Every structure is written in C-alpha cells, then in structure tokens.
CSV table of C-alpha atoms in Angstrom, one decimal:
chain,number,residue,atom,x,y,z
O,6,MET,CA,0.0,0.0,0.0
O,7,ALA,CA,2.9,2.4,0.9
O,8,ALA,CA,4.5,1.7,-2.5
O,9,VAL,CA,1.2,2.5,-4.3
O,10,ALA,CA,0.8,5.7,-2.3
O,11,THR,CA,4.3,6.8,-3.1
O,12,GLN,CA,3.8,6.1,-6.8
O,13,ALA,CA,0.5,8.0,-6.8
O,14,PHE,CA,2.2,11.0,-5.0
O,15,SER,CA,5.1,10.9,-7.4
O,16,PHE,CA,2.7,10.9,-10.4
O,17,CYS,CA,0.9,14.0,-8.9
O,18,LYS,CA,4.2,15.8,-8.5
O,19,LEU,CA,4.9,14.8,-12.1
O,20,SER,CA,1.6,16.3,-13.3
O,21,ARG,CA,2.3,19.6,-11.5
O,22,SER,CA,5.8,19.7,-12.9
O,23,LEU,CA,4.3,19.2,-16.4
O,24,ARG,CA,2.0,22.1,-15.9
O,25,ALA,CA,4.7,24.3,-14.5
O,26,LYS,CA,7.4,23.5,-17.0
O,27,PRO,CA,6.0,22.3,-20.3
O,28,THR,CA,8.5,20.5,-22.5
O,29,THR,CA,9.4,21.7,-25.9
O,30,PRO,CA,7.5,20.3,-28.9
O,31,SER,CA,10.6,18.6,-30.2
O,32,LYS,CA,11.9,16.8,-27.1
O,33,ALA,CA,10.7,13.9,-25.1
O,34,ALA,CA,10.2,14.4,-21.4
O,35,VAL,CA,11.6,11.5,-19.2
O,36,PHE,CA,10.4,11.1,-15.6
O,37,GLN,CA,11.2,8.6,-12.9
O,38,THR,CA,8.2,7.3,-10.9
O,39,GLY,CA,8.4,4.5,-8.4
O,40,GLY,CA,11.5,3.1,-10.0
O,41,ARG,CA,9.9,2.9,-13.5
O,42,LYS,CA,10.9,5.0,-16.4
O,43,LEU,CA,8.0,6.7,-18.3
O,44,GLU,CA,8.6,8.4,-21.6
O,45,THR,CA,6.1,10.6,-23.3
O,46,CYS,CA,6.3,12.7,-26.4
O,47,GLY,CA,6.0,16.4,-25.7
O,48,GLY,CA,4.2,19.3,-27.4
O,49,GLY,CA,2.3,18.9,-30.7
O,50,ALA,CA,3.3,15.2,-31.2
O,51,ALA,CA,1.6,14.4,-27.9
O,52,ARG,CA,-1.5,16.3,-28.7
O,53,SER,CA,-1.7,14.7,-32.2
O,54,ARG,CA,-1.6,11.2,-30.7
O,55,PHE,CA,-4.6,12.0,-28.6
O,56,VAL,CA,-6.5,14.4,-30.8
O,57,SER,CA,-6.3,12.4,-34.1
O,58,PRO,CA,-8.3,9.4,-32.8
O,59,ILE,CA,-10.9,11.8,-31.4
O,60,ARG,CA,-11.1,13.7,-34.6
O,61,ALA,CA,-11.4,10.4,-36.5
O,62,MET,CA,-14.3,9.3,-34.2
O,63,GLU,CA,-16.0,12.7,-34.7
O,64,ALA,CA,-15.6,12.4,-38.5
O,65,SER,CA,-17.0,8.8,-38.3
O,66,ASP,CA,-20.0,10.1,-36.3
O,67,ALA,CA,-20.6,12.9,-38.8
O,68,ALA,CA,-20.4,10.5,-41.7
O,69,LYS,CA,-22.9,8.2,-40.0
O,70,HIS,CA,-25.2,11.1,-39.4
O,71,ALA,CA,-24.9,12.2,-43.0
O,72,ASN,CA,-25.6,8.7,-44.3
O,73,GLY,CA,-28.5,8.4,-42.0
O,74,ALA,CA,-29.9,11.7,-43.3
O,75,ALA,CA,-29.4,10.6,-46.9
O,76,ASN,CA,-31.1,7.3,-46.3
O,77,GLN,CA,-34.0,9.0,-44.5
O,78,SER,CA,-34.2,11.4,-47.5
O,79,MET,CA,-34.5,8.4,-49.9
O,80,VAL,CA,-37.2,6.9,-47.7
O,81,ASP,CA,-39.0,10.2,-47.6
O,82,SER,CA,-38.7,10.5,-51.3
O,83,ALA,CA,-40.1,7.0,-51.8
O,84,GLY,CA,-42.9,7.8,-49.4
O,85,GLY,CA,-44.0,10.9,-51.4
O,86,ASN,CA,-42.0,13.2,-49.0
O,87,CYS,CA,-44.4,12.3,-46.2
O,88,GLY,CA,-41.8,11.1,-43.7
O,89,GLY,CA,-41.5,7.5,-45.1
O,90,PHE,CA,-43.5,4.9,-43.3
O,91,SER,CA,-44.5,7.0,-40.3
O,92,GLY,CA,-48.2,6.3,-40.8
O,93,ILE,CA,-48.9,9.6,-42.7
O,94,SER,CA,-50.8,9.1,-45.9
O,95,TRP,CA,-48.9,9.0,-49.2
O,96,LYS,CA,-49.0,12.2,-51.3
O,97,ASN,CA,-48.3,10.4,-54.6
O,98,THR,CA,-50.8,7.8,-55.7
O,99,VAL,CA,-49.4,4.6,-57.3
O,100,GLU,CA,-51.3,3.7,-60.4
O,101,VAL,CA,-52.4,0.1,-60.5
O,102,ALA,CA,-53.6,-2.0,-63.4
O,103,THR,CA,-55.0,-5.4,-64.4
O,104,VAL,CA,-52.8,-7.6,-66.5
O,105,GLY,CA,-54.2,-11.0,-67.5
O,106,SER,CA,-55.6,-12.5,-64.3
O,107,SER,CA,-53.5,-10.3,-62.0
O,108,THR,CA,-55.3,-7.3,-60.5
O,109,ASN,CA,-54.1,-4.3,-58.6
O,110,ILE,CA,-50.5,-4.5,-59.7
O,111,ALA,CA,-48.1,-1.7,-60.6
O,112,TRP,CA,-44.8,-1.6,-62.5
O,113,HIS,CA,-42.0,-0.5,-60.2
O,114,LYS,CA,-39.3,1.3,-62.2
O,115,CYS,CA,-35.6,1.2,-61.1
O,116,SER,CA,-33.0,3.7,-61.9
O,117,VAL,CA,-30.6,1.0,-63.1
O,118,GLU,CA,-31.9,0.1,-66.6
O,119,LYS,CA,-31.0,-2.2,-69.4
O,120,CYS,CA,-28.6,0.2,-71.0
O,121,ASP,CA,-26.6,0.4,-67.7
O,122,ARG,CA,-26.3,-3.4,-67.6
O,123,GLU,CA,-25.3,-3.5,-71.2
O,124,GLU,CA,-22.6,-0.9,-70.7
O,125,MET,CA,-21.2,-2.9,-67.8
O,126,LEU,CA,-21.2,-6.2,-69.9
O,127,ASN,CA,-20.1,-4.4,-73.1
O,128,GLN,CA,-22.8,-6.2,-75.1
O,129,LYS,CA,-26.5,-5.8,-76.0
O,130,GLY,CA,-29.1,-8.0,-74.5
O,131,CYS,CA,-31.2,-10.0,-77.1
O,132,VAL,CA,-32.9,-13.3,-77.7
O,133,ILE,CA,-31.6,-15.7,-80.3
O,134,TRP,CA,-34.6,-18.0,-81.0
O,135,ILE,CA,-33.5,-21.2,-82.7
O,136,THR,CA,-36.4,-23.1,-84.2
O,137,GLY,CA,-36.6,-26.3,-86.2
O,138,LEU,CA,-37.7,-29.9,-86.2
O,139,SER,CA,-36.6,-32.4,-83.6
O,140,GLY,CA,-33.2,-33.7,-84.6
O,141,SER,CA,-32.3,-30.6,-86.7
O,142,GLY,CA,-29.4,-29.7,-84.4
O,143,LYS,CA,-30.9,-26.8,-82.4
O,144,SER,CA,-29.4,-27.7,-79.0
O,145,THR,CA,-26.1,-28.6,-80.5
O,146,VAL,CA,-25.8,-25.3,-82.4
O,147,ALA,CA,-27.0,-23.4,-79.3
O,148,CYS,CA,-24.1,-24.9,-77.2
O,149,ALA,CA,-21.6,-24.2,-80.0
O,150,LEU,CA,-22.9,-20.6,-80.1
O,151,SER,CA,-22.6,-20.2,-76.4
O,152,ARG,CA,-19.0,-21.5,-76.4
O,153,ALA,CA,-18.1,-19.1,-79.2
O,154,LEU,CA,-19.6,-16.1,-77.4
O,155,HIS,CA,-17.9,-17.2,-74.1
O,156,ALA,CA,-14.5,-17.3,-76.0
O,157,ARG,CA,-15.2,-13.6,-77.0
O,158,GLY,CA,-15.9,-12.6,-73.4
O,159,LYS,CA,-19.6,-12.3,-73.9
O,160,LEU,CA,-22.3,-13.5,-71.5
O,161,SER,CA,-24.9,-15.8,-72.8
O,162,TYR,CA,-27.4,-18.3,-71.4
O,163,ILE,CA,-29.3,-21.2,-73.1
O,164,LEU,CA,-33.0,-21.9,-72.5
O,165,ASP,CA,-33.3,-25.4,-74.0
O,166,GLY,CA,-36.8,-26.8,-74.5
O,167,ASP,CA,-36.1,-30.1,-72.8
O,168,ASN,CA,-34.0,-28.5,-70.0
O,169,CYS,CA,-36.8,-26.0,-69.1
O,170,ARG,CA,-39.2,-29.0,-68.7
O,171,HIS,CA,-36.9,-30.3,-66.0
O,172,GLY,CA,-37.9,-27.4,-63.7
O,173,LEU,CA,-39.7,-24.3,-64.9
O,174,ASN,CA,-42.2,-26.2,-67.1
O,175,ARG,CA,-42.2,-29.6,-65.4
O,176,ASP,CA,-45.9,-29.2,-64.7
O,177,LEU,CA,-46.7,-29.1,-68.5
O,178,SER,CA,-47.6,-32.0,-70.8
O,179,PHE,CA,-47.2,-32.2,-74.5
O,180,LYS,CA,-50.8,-31.5,-75.2
O,181,ALA,CA,-51.5,-28.5,-77.5
O,182,ASP,CA,-52.4,-26.0,-74.7
O,183,ASP,CA,-49.5,-27.0,-72.5
O,184,ARG,CA,-47.0,-26.8,-75.5
O,185,SER,CA,-48.3,-23.3,-76.1
O,186,GLU,CA,-47.8,-22.4,-72.5
O,187,ASN,CA,-44.3,-23.9,-72.6
O,188,ILE,CA,-43.3,-21.5,-75.4
O,189,ARG,CA,-45.0,-18.5,-73.7
O,190,ARG,CA,-43.1,-19.1,-70.4
O,191,ILE,CA,-39.8,-19.5,-72.1
O,192,GLY,CA,-40.5,-16.3,-74.1
O,193,GLU,CA,-41.1,-14.4,-70.9
O,194,VAL,CA,-38.0,-15.7,-69.3
O,195,ALA,CA,-35.9,-15.0,-72.4
O,196,LYS,CA,-37.2,-11.4,-72.3
O,197,LEU,CA,-35.9,-11.1,-68.7
O,198,PHE,CA,-32.5,-12.4,-69.7
O,199,ALA,CA,-32.3,-9.9,-72.6
O,200,ASP,CA,-33.4,-7.1,-70.2
O,201,ALA,CA,-30.5,-8.1,-67.9
O,202,GLY,CA,-28.1,-7.5,-70.9
O,203,VAL,CA,-27.6,-11.2,-71.5
O,204,ILE,CA,-27.5,-12.8,-75.0
O,205,CYS,CA,-30.2,-15.4,-74.4
O,206,ILE,CA,-30.3,-18.4,-76.7
O,207,ALA,CA,-33.7,-20.1,-76.8
O,208,SER,CA,-33.6,-23.5,-78.4
O,209,LEU,CA,-37.0,-25.3,-78.9
O,210,ILE,CA,-39.1,-26.7,-81.7
O,211,SER,CA,-41.8,-24.0,-81.4
O,212,PRO,CA,-43.7,-25.2,-84.4
O,213,PHE,CA,-46.2,-22.4,-84.9
O,214,ARG,CA,-45.5,-18.9,-86.3
O,215,LYS,CA,-48.2,-17.3,-84.2
O,216,GLU,CA,-46.5,-18.5,-81.0
O,217,ARG,CA,-43.0,-17.4,-82.2
O,218,ASP,CA,-44.3,-14.0,-83.2
O,219,ALA,CA,-45.9,-13.6,-79.8
O,220,CYS,CA,-42.5,-14.1,-78.3
O,221,ARG,CA,-41.0,-11.6,-80.8
O,222,ASP,CA,-43.6,-9.0,-79.7
O,223,LEU,CA,-42.4,-9.2,-76.1
O,224,LEU,CA,-39.1,-7.6,-77.0
O,225,PRO,CA,-38.1,-4.2,-78.5
O,226,LYS,CA,-37.7,-4.2,-82.3
O,227,GLY,CA,-34.5,-6.0,-83.4
O,228,ASP,CA,-33.9,-7.8,-80.1
O,229,PHE,CA,-35.6,-11.0,-81.2
O,230,ILE,CA,-33.4,-12.9,-83.7
O,231,GLU,CA,-35.0,-15.9,-85.2
O,232,VAL,CA,-32.7,-18.6,-86.4
O,233,TYR,CA,-34.3,-21.3,-88.6
O,234,MET,CA,-32.6,-24.7,-88.7
O,235,ASP,CA,-33.7,-25.6,-92.3
O,236,VAL,CA,-33.0,-29.3,-92.2
O,237,PRO,CA,-35.3,-31.7,-94.2
O,238,LEU,CA,-37.5,-34.1,-92.3
O,239,GLN,CA,-35.7,-37.2,-93.7
O,240,VAL,CA,-32.4,-35.9,-92.4
O,241,CYS,CA,-33.8,-35.3,-88.9
O,242,GLU,CA,-35.5,-38.7,-88.9
O,243,THR,CA,-32.3,-40.4,-90.0
O,244,ARG,CA,-30.4,-38.8,-87.1
O,245,ASP,CA,-33.3,-39.4,-84.6
O,246,PRO,CA,-30.9,-38.8,-81.5
O,247,LYS,CA,-33.6,-39.6,-78.9
O,248,GLY,CA,-35.4,-42.3,-80.9
O,249,LEU,CA,-38.6,-40.2,-81.0
O,250,TYR,CA,-39.3,-40.5,-84.7
O,251,LYS,CA,-39.2,-44.3,-84.4
O,252,LEU,CA,-41.7,-44.2,-81.5
O,253,ALA,CA,-43.9,-41.7,-83.4
O,254,ARG,CA,-43.9,-43.9,-86.6
O,255,ALA,CA,-44.9,-46.9,-84.4
O,256,GLY,CA,-47.8,-44.9,-83.0
O,257,LYS,CA,-46.4,-44.8,-79.5
O,258,ILE,CA,-46.1,-41.0,-79.5
O,259,LYS,CA,-49.1,-39.0,-80.6
O,260,GLY,CA,-49.0,-35.4,-81.9
O,261,PHE,CA,-45.3,-35.5,-82.8
O,262,THR,CA,-44.1,-32.5,-84.8
O,263,GLY,CA,-43.3,-33.5,-88.4
O,264,VAL,CA,-45.0,-36.9,-88.2
O,265,ASP,CA,-48.7,-36.3,-87.2
O,266,ASP,CA,-48.4,-32.7,-86.1
O,267,PRO,CA,-47.5,-29.8,-88.4
O,268,TYR,CA,-44.4,-27.6,-88.4
O,269,GLU,CA,-44.8,-24.1,-89.8
O,270,PRO,CA,-41.4,-22.9,-91.2
O,271,PRO,CA,-40.6,-19.2,-90.5
O,272,LEU,CA,-41.2,-16.9,-93.4
O,273,ASN,CA,-38.9,-14.0,-92.5
O,274,SER,CA,-36.2,-15.4,-90.2
O,275,GLU,CA,-33.2,-13.2,-89.5
O,276,ILE,CA,-30.9,-16.2,-90.0
O,277,VAL,CA,-31.4,-19.4,-91.9
O,278,LEU,CA,-29.0,-22.3,-91.4
O,279,HIS,CA,-29.3,-24.7,-94.3
O,280,GLN,CA,-28.4,-28.4,-94.1
O,281,SER,CA,-29.1,-31.3,-96.4
O,282,GLU,CA,-28.1,-34.9,-96.7
O,283,GLY,CA,-25.0,-34.2,-98.7
O,284,ILE,CA,-24.0,-30.9,-97.0
O,285,CYS,CA,-23.7,-30.7,-93.3
O,286,ASP,CA,-21.6,-28.0,-91.8
O,287,SER,CA,-20.2,-28.4,-88.3
O,288,PRO,CA,-22.0,-26.8,-85.3
O,289,ALA,CA,-19.0,-24.5,-84.9
O,290,VAL,CA,-19.3,-23.2,-88.5
O,291,LEU,CA,-23.1,-22.7,-88.1
O,292,ALA,CA,-22.5,-20.8,-84.8
O,293,GLU,CA,-20.0,-18.5,-86.6
O,294,GLN,CA,-22.8,-17.5,-89.0
O,295,VAL,CA,-24.8,-16.3,-86.1
O,296,ILE,CA,-21.8,-14.6,-84.5
O,297,SER,CA,-21.3,-12.7,-87.8
O,298,TYR,CA,-24.8,-11.5,-87.7
O,299,LEU,CA,-24.5,-10.3,-84.1
O,300,GLU,CA,-21.3,-8.4,-85.0
O,301,ARG,CA,-22.8,-6.7,-88.0
O,302,LYS,CA,-25.8,-5.6,-85.9
O,303,GLY,CA,-23.6,-4.3,-83.0
O,304,TYR,CA,-24.8,-6.8,-80.4
O,305,LEU,CA,-21.3,-7.7,-79.3
O,306,GLU,CA,-20.5,-4.2,-78.0
O,307,ALA,CA,-22.4,-1.8,-75.7
C-alpha cells in the first residue's frame, strides 16, 4: 500500500511539474516514478496522438449522421415526401392495373436500366430464338454458339426446351395447350434475360408462327433474332438422336411434330441455317454464321 501511495504521490508531482514546466515540442520528457521510467512525447506530437483518434471518431459520427440523413431522405422521397413509413398518408398515388388474371399490380421502375447493364457487360441483350424440327441440331448449335460467345468474353445463357421441362415447365404436358404455355413461359424468361443485358439463346421446336411471333412481340424491335434450322425431315429422322421418330412412326407417341403434327417454317427469319443430306456444316461453322450477324448488328458491344 505504501508503494502504491508513493507512486501516486510521485505521479501527482509529475503532473504539477508538467503544468509548471511544459516540455518543448521537439523533445521527449523523461520522468522517474516508483523506479519505473516513463517516456512521453511532448508538445504537438503528444497532442496529435490523442487528438487524431478523437477527430477520427468525430468524423465517423458525422459520416454516419450524413448517411442516415441521406437514407432518410431516400425513404421520404419513396414515401412521397411524407416522412417515409411513419403512418402519414402518401402524397403520390401509385397507379395500379390489371394484367391478365392479375389485378391491382403496378410496374416498379428502377434507376438501373437495361442500357446500364449492357454498358457494364459491353454487349447488347437480345434473344436468339432457334427453331426447327426435332433432330435438326438446335441444341447442338446453341451450345456451340454459347461457347463461341464465351470465348469472346460475352455473357450468354441457353434456354433449352427439354431443360426447361426439368424445372420451370415440369408441370406441363405435350398437349396442345401445354405446349403453347411452354413456349410462352420460355419467351417471358428470355425477355428477362435480354433485359438483364444477357444474350439469351432459346432452343426449342416452337412449331407455330403465331407463338413465335408472340415471343417476338415481347421484345423491342430488333432484339428477337429468329434462327431457322432448315433441315429436311428425312435428315432429322435419320439422325433421330432420342429415338422419338421411331416411336412416333410406331404410334407410341401422338402429336409428334413433323409426323402427325404440323411444323410451320418461318417466313422471314433473320438467319437461316441450311443443311441437307450431302451438305452438313459443323456446329461451330453454323455458330459462326450467327456470330457474324451479331457483330454486324452491333450486339457484341455496348
């Protein structure tokens, strides 16, 4: 206890000494207390060591206050300048509408738009819709095209007809109405990908012009690029990668496109990829034809 009292007394004397004889800013003051050597920087250096953290804390508090005010301002703005969600009635009325079977819905616009995403990706979002008979090579060309785009540093995504039936459209059969709904859903998803700035490759039979045109109408003019796999039925049937033509001819599959269900070839496709029995370009060559079109139309740059 005596040692502690002596040490405390010495420190008090030290404090009075500091007030009476301040050290110069450039020197360190050394004091002896209770057998221990204490060294402290004098003058401005000492003040800066204590003042700087305080100033930093004050600046941090000021920044938090400013951010809080900014966030509150955004909330107030979203709430029609009525103090956000404080229970005061909104000044600006949101206009609602009915779309299909959905009532009282409103489109919420965001300040980040398609052009902003395209600029970030350095490409233009679009839908490449590959249509043709089963066995015409749609999925194979879609994959080759995706690889070619990836090699150029471009972001793409494939919506394959069969793949989408593993999840998104797993509740749909191959009856006429369900096949139509299958195409409609894929068209809507493709539209979202294109709006995200992605080059979306949709690969599915989509046998009817009306349904393909409905998907085209979902997008801005020029953003729907129809690719027709112009491959004769006999070539597709010879390939028959899934054995479906054989089953259809045996009557085990009803309503199979090209056998007992019609296919309406496109009349004005942006791209037509021709193949016949004697002439069969590789998927990579066919993909390059699509790439050339995209380059000419400026889709591979923002």
